Coordinates of C-alpha atoms in Angstrom, one line a residue:
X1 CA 18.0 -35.1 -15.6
X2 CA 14.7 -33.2 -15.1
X3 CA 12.9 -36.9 -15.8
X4 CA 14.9 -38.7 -13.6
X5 CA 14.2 -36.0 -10.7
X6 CA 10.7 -35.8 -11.5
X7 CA 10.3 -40.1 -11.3
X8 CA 12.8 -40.2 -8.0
X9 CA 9.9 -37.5 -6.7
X10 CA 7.0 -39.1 -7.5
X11 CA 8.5 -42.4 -6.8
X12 CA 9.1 -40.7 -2.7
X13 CA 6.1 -39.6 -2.6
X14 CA 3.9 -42.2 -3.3
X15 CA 5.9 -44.1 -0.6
X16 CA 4.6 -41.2 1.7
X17 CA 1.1 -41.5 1.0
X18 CA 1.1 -45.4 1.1
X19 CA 3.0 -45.1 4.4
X20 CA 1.0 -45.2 7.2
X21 CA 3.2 -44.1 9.8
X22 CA 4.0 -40.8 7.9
X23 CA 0.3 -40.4 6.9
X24 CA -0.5 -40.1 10.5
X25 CA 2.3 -37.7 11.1
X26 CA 1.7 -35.5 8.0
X27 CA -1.7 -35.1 8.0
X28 CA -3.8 -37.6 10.5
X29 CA -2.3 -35.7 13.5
X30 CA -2.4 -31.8 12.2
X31 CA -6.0 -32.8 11.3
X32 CA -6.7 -34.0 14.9
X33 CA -5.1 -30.9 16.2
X34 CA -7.3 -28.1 13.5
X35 CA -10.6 -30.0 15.0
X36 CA -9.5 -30.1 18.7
X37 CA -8.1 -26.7 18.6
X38 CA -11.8 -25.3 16.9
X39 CA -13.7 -27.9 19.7
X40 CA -11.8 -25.6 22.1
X41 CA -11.9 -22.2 21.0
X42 CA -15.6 -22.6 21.2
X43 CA -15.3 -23.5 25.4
X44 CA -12.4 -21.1 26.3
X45 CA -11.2 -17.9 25.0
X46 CA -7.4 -18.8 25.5
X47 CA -7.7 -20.4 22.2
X48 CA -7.8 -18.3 19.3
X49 CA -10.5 -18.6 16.7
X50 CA -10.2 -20.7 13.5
X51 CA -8.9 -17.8 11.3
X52 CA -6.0 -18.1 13.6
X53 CA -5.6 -21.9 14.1
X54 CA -5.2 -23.0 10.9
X55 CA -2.6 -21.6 9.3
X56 CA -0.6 -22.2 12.5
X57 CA -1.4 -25.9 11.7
X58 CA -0.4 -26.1 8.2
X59 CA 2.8 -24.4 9.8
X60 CA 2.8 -27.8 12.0
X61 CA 2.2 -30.1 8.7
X62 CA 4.8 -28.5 6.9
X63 CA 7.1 -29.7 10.0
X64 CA 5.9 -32.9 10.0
X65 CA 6.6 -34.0 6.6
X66 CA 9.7 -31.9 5.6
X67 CA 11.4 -31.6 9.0
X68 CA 10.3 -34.9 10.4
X69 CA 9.1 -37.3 7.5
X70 CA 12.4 -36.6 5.7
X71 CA 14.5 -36.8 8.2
X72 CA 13.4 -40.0 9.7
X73 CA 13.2 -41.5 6.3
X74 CA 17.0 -40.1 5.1
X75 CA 18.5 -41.2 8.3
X76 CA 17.8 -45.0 7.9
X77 CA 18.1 -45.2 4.0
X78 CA 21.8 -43.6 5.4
X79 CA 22.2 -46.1 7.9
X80 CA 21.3 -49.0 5.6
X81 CA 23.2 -47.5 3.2
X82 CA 20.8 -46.4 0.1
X83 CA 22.1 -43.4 -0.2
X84 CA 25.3 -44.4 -0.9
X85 CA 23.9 -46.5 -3.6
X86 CA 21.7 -44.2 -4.8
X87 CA 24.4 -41.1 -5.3
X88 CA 26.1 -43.8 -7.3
X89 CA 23.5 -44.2 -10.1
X90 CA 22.8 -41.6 -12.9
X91 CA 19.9 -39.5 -10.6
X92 CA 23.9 -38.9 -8.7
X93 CA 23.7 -36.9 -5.4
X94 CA 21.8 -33.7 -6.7
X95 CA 19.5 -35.2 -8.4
X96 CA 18.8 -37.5 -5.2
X97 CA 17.9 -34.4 -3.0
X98 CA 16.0 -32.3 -5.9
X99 CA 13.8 -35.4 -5.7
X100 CA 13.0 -35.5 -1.9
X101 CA 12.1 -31.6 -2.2
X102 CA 9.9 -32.6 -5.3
X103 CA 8.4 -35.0 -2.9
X104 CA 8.2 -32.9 0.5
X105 CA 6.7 -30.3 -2.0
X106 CA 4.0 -32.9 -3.5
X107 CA 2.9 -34.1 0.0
X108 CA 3.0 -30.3 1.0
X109 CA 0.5 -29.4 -1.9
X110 CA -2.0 -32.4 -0.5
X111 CA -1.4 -31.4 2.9
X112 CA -2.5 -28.0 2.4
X113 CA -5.6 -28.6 0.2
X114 CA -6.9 -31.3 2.8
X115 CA -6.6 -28.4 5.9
X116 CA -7.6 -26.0 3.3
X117 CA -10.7 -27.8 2.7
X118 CA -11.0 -28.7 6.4
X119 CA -10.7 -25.3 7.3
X120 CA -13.2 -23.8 4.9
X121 CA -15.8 -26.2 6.6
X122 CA -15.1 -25.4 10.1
X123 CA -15.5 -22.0 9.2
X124 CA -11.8 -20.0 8.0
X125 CA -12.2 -17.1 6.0
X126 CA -8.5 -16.3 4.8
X127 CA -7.5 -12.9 2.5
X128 CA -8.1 -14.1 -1.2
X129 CA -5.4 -11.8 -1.5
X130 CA -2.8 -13.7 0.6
X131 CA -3.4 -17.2 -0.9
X132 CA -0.6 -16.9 -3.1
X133 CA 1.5 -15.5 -0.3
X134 CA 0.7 -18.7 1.6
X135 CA 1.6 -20.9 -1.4
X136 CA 5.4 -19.0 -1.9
X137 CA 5.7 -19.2 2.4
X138 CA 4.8 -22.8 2.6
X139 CA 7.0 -23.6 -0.4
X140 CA 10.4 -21.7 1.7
X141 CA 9.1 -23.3 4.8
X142 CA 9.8 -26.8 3.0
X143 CA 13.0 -25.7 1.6
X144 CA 13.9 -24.4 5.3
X145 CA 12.5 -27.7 7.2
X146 CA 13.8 -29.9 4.8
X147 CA 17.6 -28.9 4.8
X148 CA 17.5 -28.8 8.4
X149 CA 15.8 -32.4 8.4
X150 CA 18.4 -33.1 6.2
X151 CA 21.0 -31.8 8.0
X152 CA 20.2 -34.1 11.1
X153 CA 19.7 -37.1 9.0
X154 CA 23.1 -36.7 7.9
X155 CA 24.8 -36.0 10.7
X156 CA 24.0 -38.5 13.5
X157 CA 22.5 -42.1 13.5
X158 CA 19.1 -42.9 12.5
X159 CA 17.6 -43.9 15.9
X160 CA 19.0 -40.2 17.2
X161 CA 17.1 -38.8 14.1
X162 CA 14.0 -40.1 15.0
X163 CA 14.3 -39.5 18.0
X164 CA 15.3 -36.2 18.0
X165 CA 13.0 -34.7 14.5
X166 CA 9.9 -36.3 16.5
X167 CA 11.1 -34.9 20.3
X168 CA 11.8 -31.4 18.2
X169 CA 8.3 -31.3 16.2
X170 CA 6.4 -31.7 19.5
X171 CA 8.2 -29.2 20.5
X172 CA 7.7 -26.4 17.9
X173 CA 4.5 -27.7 17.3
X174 CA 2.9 -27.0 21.3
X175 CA 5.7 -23.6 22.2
X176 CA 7.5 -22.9 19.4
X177 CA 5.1 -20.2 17.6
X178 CA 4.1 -22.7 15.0
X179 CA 0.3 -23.4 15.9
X180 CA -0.5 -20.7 18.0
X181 CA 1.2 -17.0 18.0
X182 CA 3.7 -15.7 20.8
X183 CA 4.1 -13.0 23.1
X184 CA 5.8 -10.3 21.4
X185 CA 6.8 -8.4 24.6
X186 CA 10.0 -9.1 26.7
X187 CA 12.6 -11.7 26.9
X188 CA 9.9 -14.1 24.8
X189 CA 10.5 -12.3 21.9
X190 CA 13.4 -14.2 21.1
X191 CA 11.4 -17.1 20.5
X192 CA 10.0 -15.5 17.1
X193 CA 13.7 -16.3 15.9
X194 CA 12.8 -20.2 15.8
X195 CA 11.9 -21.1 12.6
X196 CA 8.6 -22.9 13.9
X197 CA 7.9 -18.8 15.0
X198 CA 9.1 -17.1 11.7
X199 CA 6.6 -20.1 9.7
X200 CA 3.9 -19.3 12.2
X201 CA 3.8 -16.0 11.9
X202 CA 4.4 -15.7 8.2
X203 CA 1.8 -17.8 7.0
X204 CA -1.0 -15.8 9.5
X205 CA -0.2 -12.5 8.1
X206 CA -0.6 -13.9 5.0
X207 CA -4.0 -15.3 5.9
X208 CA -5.4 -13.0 8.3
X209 CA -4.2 -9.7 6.5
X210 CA -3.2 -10.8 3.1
X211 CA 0.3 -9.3 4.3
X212 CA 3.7 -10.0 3.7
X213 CA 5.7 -10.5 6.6
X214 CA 8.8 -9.0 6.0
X215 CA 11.3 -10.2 9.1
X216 CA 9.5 -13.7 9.7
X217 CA 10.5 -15.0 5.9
X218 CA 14.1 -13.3 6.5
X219 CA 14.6 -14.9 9.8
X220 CA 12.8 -18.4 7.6
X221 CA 15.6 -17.9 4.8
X222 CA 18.3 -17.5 7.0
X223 CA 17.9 -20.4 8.9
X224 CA 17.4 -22.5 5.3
X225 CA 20.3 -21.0 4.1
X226 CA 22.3 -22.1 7.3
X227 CA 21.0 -25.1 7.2
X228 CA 21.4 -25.7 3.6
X229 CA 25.3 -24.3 4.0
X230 CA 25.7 -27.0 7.2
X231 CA 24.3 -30.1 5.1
X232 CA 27.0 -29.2 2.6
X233 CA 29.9 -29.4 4.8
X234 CA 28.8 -32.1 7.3
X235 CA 26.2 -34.2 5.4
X236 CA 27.9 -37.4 5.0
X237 CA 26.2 -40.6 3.2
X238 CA 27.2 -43.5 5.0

């Protein structure tokens, strides 16, 4: 069973990297945004510096490839009906989704060495002693993004996943807490109970202080294990 995962995994994610449509999502665009973001801290203060920037955009590639990647991709093998065939053959239904998070977490690992790297040469300085921190809070915020990428895949039609994983990444991505931090005071926040927020802020404690952040990765589990509970009961594979 553990082969047979393990193949179904690499076998997704290979199709990721040789897809160009995902590459650009994934990794062209958060790359686009790390650069544009540094380009701009150095003409405006209202921009935070690098230290800041990119772990709130390896928050956004996270999104991109668990939440939106997987979704889009589930949704029309759903609609054509490969996942109906597939949960038929030995790899069965578990196996099927144990290989999709082998894969988000494969194109995860490249996605964060290529910002890493990036990073380091625009000039980020993280904790050394939050590194592994940031490895266990990008690995929950796949297991988080993915069941709730998941979870719309399964739900409605492929065309409303597309559009509505791309519409919702945008979203998170530019005022959801992902890439830059929010206002903690007043009515705004509530916003750090999105789970583009509670990635956000985890993975910049991590970086910035080498701290864990105790209430962002609750609020993070809670929405994977709603999501995860929700895919169960409504998930359907035709």
């Amino acid at each position: 069973m553990a082969r047979r995962i393990l193949a179904h995994g690499f076998y997704e994610t290979r199709n990721v990297l040789r897809n160009g449509e995902q590459l650009l999502v994934s990794l062209i665009l958060p790359l686009l945004v790390l650069v544009g973001l540094q380009r701009m801290h150095t003409v405006t203060d209202v921009v935070p510096d690098i230290n800041v920037i990119v772990p709130g955009v390896l928050a956004l590639a996270v999104m991109a490839s668990a939440f939106t990647g997987q979704g889009i991709a589930t949704g029309f093998e759903r609609q054509y009906g490969v996942l109906a065939y597939l949960s038929t053959t030995p790899l069965g239904p578990t196996g099927l989704i144990l290989g999709k998070a082998v894969a988000v977490l494969c194109v995860a690992v490249v996605q964060t060495l290529v910002l890493g790297i990036a990073g380091l040469a625009l000039g980020w300085s993280p904790q050394p002693a939050g590194l592994a921190l940031l490895g266990v809070i990008v690995v929950l915020g796949c297991c988080a993004f993915t069941a709730l990428g998941l979870l719309i895949a399964g739900t409605v039609r492929a065309e409303a996943t597309l559009a509505a994983t791309n519409v919702l990444w945008v979203l998170m991505g530019a005022a959801g807490g992902s890439v830059l931090p929010l206002n903690h005071d007043g009515a705004g926040v509530l916003l750090l109970l999105l789970p583009s927020a509670s990635l956000g802020e985890a993975l910049r404690a991590a970086s910035l202080d080498g701290s864990f952040a105790v209430v962002p990765v609750l609020v993070l589990i809670i929405w994977a294990v709603a999501a995860v509970l929700a895919a169960r009961r409504w998930f359907s594979w035709r």
